[in-house]
PDB file of C-alpha atoms in Angstrom:
ATOM      1  CA  UNK K 255       4.211  29.277  -3.665  1.00  0.00           C
ATOM      2  CA  UNK K 256       7.603  30.661  -2.596  1.00  0.00           C
ATOM      3  CA  UNK K 257       7.408  34.033  -0.988  1.00  0.00           C
ATOM      4  CA  UNK K 258       9.573  36.644  -2.669  1.00  0.00           C
ATOM      5  CA  UNK K 259      11.515  38.885  -0.365  1.00  0.00           C
ATOM      6  CA  UNK K 260      11.138  42.603  -0.646  1.00  0.00           C
ATOM      7  CA  UNK K 261      14.713  43.109  -1.760  1.00  0.00           C
ATOM      8  CA  UNK K 262      14.336  40.406  -4.367  1.00  0.00           C
ATOM      9  CA  UNK K 263      11.066  42.120  -5.627  1.00  0.00           C
ATOM     10  CA  UNK K 264      12.833  45.465  -5.888  1.00  0.00           C
ATOM     11  CA  UNK K 265      15.656  43.812  -7.859  1.00  0.00           C
ATOM     12  CA  UNK K 266      13.171  42.342 -10.319  1.00  0.00           C
ATOM     13  CA  UNK K 267      11.370  45.644 -10.638  1.00  0.00           C
ATOM     14  CA  UNK K 268      14.597  47.498 -11.297  1.00  0.00           C
ATOM     15  CA  UNK K 269      15.697  44.913 -13.821  1.00  0.00           C
ATOM     16  CA  UNK K 270      12.269  45.151 -15.704  1.00  0.00           C
ATOM     17  CA  UNK K 271      12.381  48.968 -15.704  1.00  0.00           C
ATOM     18  CA  UNK K 272      15.917  48.714 -17.376  1.00  0.00           C
ATOM     19  CA  UNK K 273      14.784  46.245 -19.916  1.00  0.00           C
ATOM     20  CA  UNK K 274      11.744  48.384 -20.861  1.00  0.00           C
ATOM     21  CA  UNK K 275      13.896  51.660 -21.134  1.00  0.00           C
ATOM     22  CA  UNK K 276      16.175  49.737 -23.462  1.00  0.00           C
ATOM     23  CA  UNK K 277      13.431  48.240 -25.575  1.00  0.00           C
ATOM     24  CA  UNK K 278      12.964  51.296 -27.693  1.00  0.00           C
ATOM     25  CA  UNK K 279      16.690  51.782 -28.073  1.00  0.00           C
ATOM     26  CA  UNK K 280      17.119  48.019 -28.881  1.00  0.00           C
ATOM     27  CA  UNK K 281      14.621  48.440 -31.773  1.00  0.00           C
ATOM     28  CA  UNK K 282      16.650  51.089 -33.455  1.00  0.00           C
ATOM     29  CA  UNK K 283      19.959  49.208 -32.934  1.00  0.00           C
ATOM     30  CA  UNK K 284      18.539  46.072 -34.271  1.00  0.00           C
ATOM     31  CA  UNK K 285      16.998  47.805 -37.233  1.00  0.00           C
ATOM     32  CA  UNK K 286      20.404  49.348 -37.984  1.00  0.00           C
ATOM     33  CA  UNK K 287      22.206  46.014 -37.656  1.00  0.00           C
ATOM     34  CA  UNK K 288      19.700  44.485 -40.158  1.00  0.00           C
ATOM     35  CA  UNK K 289      20.157  47.376 -42.583  1.00  0.00           C
ATOM     36  CA  UNK K 290      16.641  48.712 -42.104  1.00  0.00           C
ATOM     37  CA  UNK K 291      17.332  51.896 -40.154  1.00  0.00           C
ATOM     38  CA  UNK K 292      17.092  54.124 -43.191  1.00  0.00           C
ATOM     39  CA  UNK K 293      13.663  52.608 -44.186  1.00  0.00           C
ATOM     40  CA  UNK K 294      12.386  53.129 -40.735  1.00  0.00           C
ATOM     41  CA  UNK K 295      13.476  56.766 -40.865  1.00  0.00           C
ATOM     42  CA  UNK K 296      11.912  57.320 -44.362  1.00  0.00           C
ATOM     43  CA  UNK K 297       8.639  55.319 -43.854  1.00  0.00           C
ATOM     44  CA  UNK K 298       8.261  54.715 -40.167  1.00  0.00           C
ATOM     45  CA  UNK K 299       7.913  51.503 -38.487  1.00  0.00           C
ATOM     46  CA  UNK K 300       4.648  50.896 -40.343  1.00  0.00           C
ATOM     47  CA  UNK K 301       6.593  50.944 -43.636  1.00  0.00           C
ATOM     48  CA  UNK K 302       8.231  47.615 -42.720  1.00  0.00           C
ATOM     49  CA  UNK K 303       6.972  44.351 -44.022  1.00  0.00           C
ATOM     50  CA  UNK K 304       5.755  41.739 -41.596  1.00  0.00           C
ATOM     51  CA  UNK K 305       8.814  39.681 -41.988  1.00  0.00           C
ATOM     52  CA  UNK K 306      11.097  42.697 -41.210  1.00  0.00           C
ATOM     53  CA  UNK K 307       9.048  43.588 -38.261  1.00  0.00           C
ATOM     54  CA  UNK K 308       9.044  39.936 -36.916  1.00  0.00           C
ATOM     55  CA  UNK K 309      12.752  39.653 -37.384  1.00  0.00           C
ATOM     56  CA  UNK K 310      13.302  42.879 -35.279  1.00  0.00           C
ATOM     57  CA  UNK K 311      10.700  41.673 -32.635  1.00  0.00           C
ATOM     58  CA  UNK K 312      12.331  38.297 -32.346  1.00  0.00           C
ATOM     59  CA  UNK K 313      15.805  39.709 -31.829  1.00  0.00           C
ATOM     60  CA  UNK K 314      14.363  42.206 -29.325  1.00  0.00           C
ATOM     61  CA  UNK K 315      12.787  39.379 -27.465  1.00  0.00           C
ATOM     62  CA  UNK K 316      15.959  37.343 -27.504  1.00  0.00           C
ATOM     63  CA  UNK K 317      18.165  40.218 -26.130  1.00  0.00           C
ATOM     64  CA  UNK K 318      15.607  40.828 -23.366  1.00  0.00           C
ATOM     65  CA  UNK K 319      15.777  37.208 -22.304  1.00  0.00           C
ATOM     66  CA  UNK K 320      19.501  37.516 -22.307  1.00  0.00           C
ATOM     67  CA  UNK K 321      19.445  40.629 -20.152  1.00  0.00           C
ATOM     68  CA  UNK K 322      17.288  38.964 -17.781  1.00  0.00           C
ATOM     69  CA  UNK K 323      19.509  35.907 -17.456  1.00  0.00           C
ATOM     70  CA  UNK K 324      22.511  38.151 -16.886  1.00  0.00           C
ATOM     71  CA  UNK K 325      20.549  39.930 -14.165  1.00  0.00           C
ATOM     72  CA  UNK K 326      20.021  36.769 -12.125  1.00  0.00           C
TER      73      UNK K 326
END
């Protein structure tokens, strides 16, 4: 296996932290884009259907991947 330099490791950790911080914000942004934010506010995340939750989760994962790719 390839050794990862300390500076590379720090860069990866910083990027991971940024992604995790934005994860919660992303959920709300995506819910708003999909027209589900009001439902989330009224019923909470548990009030969403499996399809709605999956759609939000899929878009969060997609954006996280995009953020990782931009960080490289």
